[in-house]
Amino acid sequence: MNQFLMTFYITTPIYYANSLPHLGHLYTMIVADTIARQRRQQGIETFFLTGTDEHGINIERAAQRQGRTPQEQADYVVNYFTKMTAAFGLDTAHGGFDIFMRTTKPFHAEGVSELWRRIAKAKTPKGKDALYKGHYEGWFCAACAEYKTEDEYAKPTVDDEPPTCLIHDTKLDRISEESYFFRLSAYDEALLKLYERADFVRPEARRNEVKSFVAGGLQDLSVSRLKTSVSWGVPVPDDPNHTMYVWFDALTNYITAIGFGNEQQNRAVGFEKFWPALHLVGKDILRFHAVYWPAFLMAAGVEQPRGIYAHGMWLDPNGRKMSKTLGNTIELDVLNRYFSTDAIRYFCLREMVFGQDGRFGYENLIDRTNSDLASGLGNLSSRTLTMIQRYCGGLVPSGFISDEGRLPAKRAGVETETTAVSNFVEHARDEFIRHFENFAFSRALEEAWGIVARTDKMISDAKPWDLAKDPAQVQTLNAVLYRAAESLRWLCVLLYPVIPNSSREIFKQLGIDADSASTDPKNLAWGELIPGTRIDEVKPLFPRIDKKKTMDEIKEQQSEASDQRSAQPNDGRTSPPVSESSPADAAGSGQHATEADAVPGVTYIDISDFAKIDLRVGEVKTAERIPKADKLLLITVDIGEEQPRQILAGIAQYYEPEKLIGRKIVVVSNLKPRKLRGYESQGMLLAASIGEEGKPVIATFMEDVPNGARLK
Ligand code: MSP
């Protein structure tokens, strides 16, 4: 038997461990989870991977900012991922992913090293070494101790001048560093040949983009950095002074996770069994997956992925990119608090045409939940089951209409032939499957809702509540209710991958013993719902959401969050800083001390109150007096962020500005910024207040401490 058909392997990107997950991450996981469930439903042995990308300079930096080691930083983010994936039913325990891959797992390092070694031995199609040592040249900022890319420096206004660092406003040095290069330029023809496979990169428009990028000529790729520049990563085999390029390391996770280069992992999962994978990625990281990754695999002689599907981005309801600064992000803890996982999954798959950008707003989510789920599927299910309860004694009736029953049925306007209904449902099922296989989830769901609408109309036209009053219409009534219940069974099977909880719940309420998770939609046959089955208790599936109340609550939370954000000035990073409070913590902070906790004379605070204050070690970079303000000094302090903070301190009468420079101090970094004398103060420094006059004595450290370290 063809192993290709027996097993299936699907991956999401592995997410950077420098910031907490958001809707973009959740989305790809939901899509991958949906596809994985659909394959499992068909009896195909499926392996679903998601995880975190934990190496590289950005993780090192994020860790430093948070006063953690890089491993602690990664663990912190993974801990949040663990809670989040469980809350959204995406983890293994809920039938979701099979592995949460982490690039810091030791077996991964072994596998990446194996891939590197193979490439190091390989020749390009024209017989040159695929890997060679050269020099990486770039603009280096001494203060940041890193190379700057074009968007990280200001171009010079005068020719021949070097660019300037956007953070330090200092001139950059042209530096060249030894590096290993992958001879990517030699793989253009082979890659173009690969793109002839129409299903290799999808959708079509993205395939064309990738093709023209490659046809435009490829440059060799620097795939290592000196350990002295980047140390947090996998060392290059036999040359530990070099650290592998983080994308080389990250992309390889897709094969190391299933056992490439590690016997134990291979036994546990099986490289031969599951490779090649289908990779789901956002369009912004398509080039890494569709150009670099296939080229690495070619050089190493490893089979190409089954395909790469690039989805679009979620924008806000006005079509703007989501960002913390604009305050238009969708927070996972808010989603989790107000919406069921099935509603979120349904919305994500229904609202975004897979491959194109989509818009995500809480209001739209409420509207869709109320119209399609509460009034649509939910209502159909509850009205059908309630009528079976009421008119058929809680037993699924027979759908049979005898010869004598045909005339009354016709009189009531009800189809006498079952095929009128079953043909429609079968056709919708076939279309649903076809769209689903083409990743056209939105179209597939439209087909399913076509069944909902038709069944609803059948009930409304037949008016079972009137039929029930007429003894001559027993068969007609039973046939209508049977058809509705059987259509509902089909819907549950089709929709299981999208709304697994509700699908199973409706199955249960229908009294069906089988599991919709393992019923292959292709094998559905009309009439298999057994008459006489006792239905279960009817429970509401999708309670209607009170739009105004919910939106008011969400807005209130957003404005609180935005107040907190403005207390932490945007430091120009594209990804949000790791927030110190997880949803679980946030729930905890709602607790209040009781009167019994109070001790006279002392106002105790809770540890969670203290945790709200973000105290950081800072180093004074500049200090100067402010004209006409004899008490204030304007200082800038490096607290481990990309730009020093500007702080106004009322210490001018006691400290000479020059003497403060280089001094380590303590900064309250999440104090709401405020303006004083026309200058914005982005925090506060800590000082003891001595004597009657309150002479300030700045808090400092005896030992050497890194900037940005947190005080706890
Ligand atoms: N670590 C790399 C991937 C390595 S894969 C071998 C990375 N990580 S990431 O944390 O930045 O996550 C990126 C994924 O999130 C991408 O697929 C990206 O498209 C997706 N999204 C980020 N913002 C998004 C939206 N607003 N909407 C949809 N997806 C978005 O890149």
JSON list of C-alpha atoms and ligand atoms in Angstrom, two decimals, residues 12-19 22-28 52-54 81 246-247 249-254 280-285 288-289 311-315 321-322 352 575, ligand 1:
[
{"chain": "A", "resi": 12, "resn": "THR", "atom": "CA", "xyz": [2.80, 25.25, 11.52]},
{"chain": "A", "resi": 13, "resn": "PRO", "atom": "CA", "xyz": [5.80, 27.56, 11.73]},
{"chain": "A", "resi": 14, "resn": "ILE", "atom": "CA", "xyz": [7.61, 27.34, 15.02]},
{"chain": "A", "resi": 15, "resn": "TYR", "atom": "CA", "xyz": [7.11, 30.63, 16.83]},
{"chain": "A", "resi": 16, "resn": "TYR", "atom": "CA", "xyz": [9.80, 32.89, 18.21]},
{"chain": "A", "resi": 17, "resn": "ALA", "atom": "CA", "xyz": [10.18, 32.52, 21.93]},
{"chain": "A", "resi": 18, "resn": "ASN", "atom": "CA", "xyz": [10.85, 36.23, 22.41]},
{"chain": "A", "resi": 19, "resn": "SER", "atom": "CA", "xyz": [7.24, 37.30, 22.75]},
{"chain": "A", "resi": 22, "resn": "HIS", "atom": "CA", "xyz": [-1.15, 36.30, 19.48]},
{"chain": "A", "resi": 23, "resn": "LEU", "atom": "CA", "xyz": [-3.97, 35.76, 17.02]},
{"chain": "A", "resi": 24, "resn": "GLY", "atom": "CA", "xyz": [-1.59, 35.24, 14.06]},
{"chain": "A", "resi": 25, "resn": "HIS", "atom": "CA", "xyz": [-0.03, 32.27, 15.83]},
{"chain": "A", "resi": 26, "resn": "LEU", "atom": "CA", "xyz": [-3.36, 30.91, 17.01]},
{"chain": "A", "resi": 27, "resn": "TYR", "atom": "CA", "xyz": [-4.74, 31.11, 13.49]},
{"chain": "A", "resi": 28, "resn": "THR", "atom": "CA", "xyz": [-2.17, 28.85, 11.81]},
{"chain": "A", "resi": 52, "resn": "THR", "atom": "CA", "xyz": [8.85, 27.34, 19.28]},
{"chain": "A", "resi": 53, "resn": "ASP", "atom": "CA", "xyz": [11.97, 28.72, 17.64]},
{"chain": "A", "resi": 54, "resn": "GLU", "atom": "CA", "xyz": [14.21, 29.37, 20.60]},
{"chain": "A", "resi": 81, "resn": "PHE", "atom": "CA", "xyz": [1.95, 28.53, 24.89]},
{"chain": "A", "resi": 246, "resn": "VAL", "atom": "CA", "xyz": [18.89, 30.65, 13.22]},
{"chain": "A", "resi": 247, "resn": "TRP", "atom": "CA", "xyz": [16.72, 29.97, 10.14]},
{"chain": "A", "resi": 249, "resn": "ASP", "atom": "CA", "xyz": [18.37, 25.69, 12.71]},
{"chain": "A", "resi": 250, "resn": "ALA", "atom": "CA", "xyz": [14.64, 26.53, 12.79]},
{"chain": "A", "resi": 251, "resn": "LEU", "atom": "CA", "xyz": [13.61, 25.12, 9.39]},
{"chain": "A", "resi": 252, "resn": "THR", "atom": "CA", "xyz": [15.35, 21.85, 10.14]},
{"chain": "A", "resi": 253, "resn": "ASN", "atom": "CA", "xyz": [13.01, 21.29, 13.08]},
{"chain": "A", "resi": 254, "resn": "TYR", "atom": "CA", "xyz": [10.45, 19.92, 10.63]},
{"chain": "A", "resi": 280, "resn": "LEU", "atom": "CA", "xyz": [1.48, 26.00, 6.56]},
{"chain": "A", "resi": 281, "resn": "VAL", "atom": "CA", "xyz": [3.15, 29.41, 6.83]},
{"chain": "A", "resi": 282, "resn": "GLY", "atom": "CA", "xyz": [2.22, 33.09, 6.77]},
{"chain": "A", "resi": 283, "resn": "LYS", "atom": "CA", "xyz": [3.03, 34.82, 3.50]},
{"chain": "A", "resi": 284, "resn": "ASP", "atom": "CA", "xyz": [5.71, 36.90, 5.24]},
{"chain": "A", "resi": 285, "resn": "ILE", "atom": "CA", "xyz": [7.90, 33.86, 5.82]},
{"chain": "A", "resi": 288, "resn": "PHE", "atom": "CA", "xyz": [12.45, 30.97, 3.85]},
{"chain": "A", "resi": 289, "resn": "HIS", "atom": "CA", "xyz": [10.22, 27.96, 3.31]},
{"chain": "A", "resi": 311, "resn": "HIS", "atom": "CA", "xyz": [-1.88, 32.15, 4.21]},
{"chain": "A", "resi": 312, "resn": "GLY", "atom": "CA", "xyz": [-2.60, 35.85, 4.48]},
{"chain": "A", "resi": 313, "resn": "MET", "atom": "CA", "xyz": [-2.48, 38.19, 7.46]},
{"chain": "A", "resi": 314, "resn": "TRP", "atom": "CA", "xyz": [-5.20, 39.14, 9.88]},
{"chain": "A", "resi": 315, "resn": "LEU", "atom": "CA", "xyz": [-5.87, 42.85, 9.72]},
{"chain": "A", "resi": 321, "resn": "LYS", "atom": "CA", "xyz": [-2.07, 45.82, 10.29]},
{"chain": "A", "resi": 322, "resn": "MET", "atom": "CA", "xyz": [-2.51, 44.76, 13.88]},
{"chain": "A", "resi": 352, "resn": "MET", "atom": "CA", "xyz": [-10.52, 34.50, 5.98]},
{"chain": "A", "resi": 575, "resn": "SER", "atom": "CA", "xyz": [7.07, 42.28, 18.24]},
{"chain": "B", "resi": 1, "resn": "MSP", "atom": "N1", "xyz": [10.27, 31.65, 13.99]},
{"chain": "B", "resi": 1, "resn": "MSP", "atom": "C1", "xyz": [9.86, 32.05, 12.71]},
{"chain": "B", "resi": 1, "resn": "MSP", "atom": "C2", "xyz": [9.32, 30.88, 11.94]},
{"chain": "B", "resi": 1, "resn": "MSP", "atom": "C3", "xyz": [10.28, 29.74, 11.80]},
{"chain": "B", "resi": 1, "resn": "MSP", "atom": "S1", "xyz": [9.54, 28.41, 11.01]},
{"chain": "B", "resi": 1, "resn": "MSP", "atom": "C4", "xyz": [10.78, 27.34, 10.74]},
{"chain": "B", "resi": 1, "resn": "MSP", "atom": "C5", "xyz": [8.77, 33.12, 12.83]},
{"chain": "B", "resi": 1, "resn": "MSP", "atom": "N2", "xyz": [8.12, 33.16, 14.00]},
{"chain": "B", "resi": 1, "resn": "MSP", "atom": "S2", "xyz": [6.96, 34.21, 14.41]},
{"chain": "B", "resi": 1, "resn": "MSP", "atom": "O1", "xyz": [6.75, 34.07, 15.81]},
{"chain": "B", "resi": 1, "resn": "MSP", "atom": "O2", "xyz": [7.29, 35.51, 13.93]},
{"chain": "B", "resi": 1, "resn": "MSP", "atom": "O3", "xyz": [5.64, 33.68, 13.81]},
{"chain": "B", "resi": 1, "resn": "MSP", "atom": "C6", "xyz": [5.40, 33.84, 12.58]},
{"chain": "B", "resi": 1, "resn": "MSP", "atom": "C7", "xyz": [4.08, 33.31, 12.10]},
{"chain": "B", "resi": 1, "resn": "MSP", "atom": "O4", "xyz": [2.97, 34.07, 12.61]},
{"chain": "B", "resi": 1, "resn": "MSP", "atom": "C8", "xyz": [4.13, 33.52, 10.61]},
{"chain": "B", "resi": 1, "resn": "MSP", "atom": "O5", "xyz": [3.57, 32.44, 9.93]},
{"chain": "B", "resi": 1, "resn": "MSP", "atom": "C9", "xyz": [3.33, 34.79, 10.45]},
{"chain": "B", "resi": 1, "resn": "MSP", "atom": "O6", "xyz": [2.76, 34.89, 9.19]},
{"chain": "B", "resi": 1, "resn": "MSP", "atom": "C10", "xyz": [2.27, 34.59, 11.52]},
{"chain": "B", "resi": 1, "resn": "MSP", "atom": "N3", "xyz": [1.62, 35.87, 11.82]},
{"chain": "B", "resi": 1, "resn": "MSP", "atom": "C11", "xyz": [2.13, 36.93, 12.49]},
{"chain": "B", "resi": 1, "resn": "MSP", "atom": "N4", "xyz": [1.18, 37.94, 12.47]},
{"chain": "B", "resi": 1, "resn": "MSP", "atom": "C12", "xyz": [0.09, 37.54, 11.78]},
{"chain": "B", "resi": 1, "resn": "MSP", "atom": "C13", "xyz": [-1.18, 38.08, 11.50]},
{"chain": "B", "resi": 1, "resn": "MSP", "atom": "N5", "xyz": [-1.53, 39.30, 11.87]},
{"chain": "B", "resi": 1, "resn": "MSP", "atom": "N6", "xyz": [-2.05, 37.29, 10.82]},
{"chain": "B", "resi": 1, "resn": "MSP", "atom": "C14", "xyz": [-1.77, 36.00, 10.45]},
{"chain": "B", "resi": 1, "resn": "MSP", "atom": "N7", "xyz": [-0.59, 35.45, 10.72]},
{"chain": "B", "resi": 1, "resn": "MSP", "atom": "C15", "xyz": [0.39, 36.22, 11.29]},
{"chain": "B", "resi": 1, "resn": "MSP", "atom": "O7", "xyz": [8.55, 33.81, 11.86]}
]
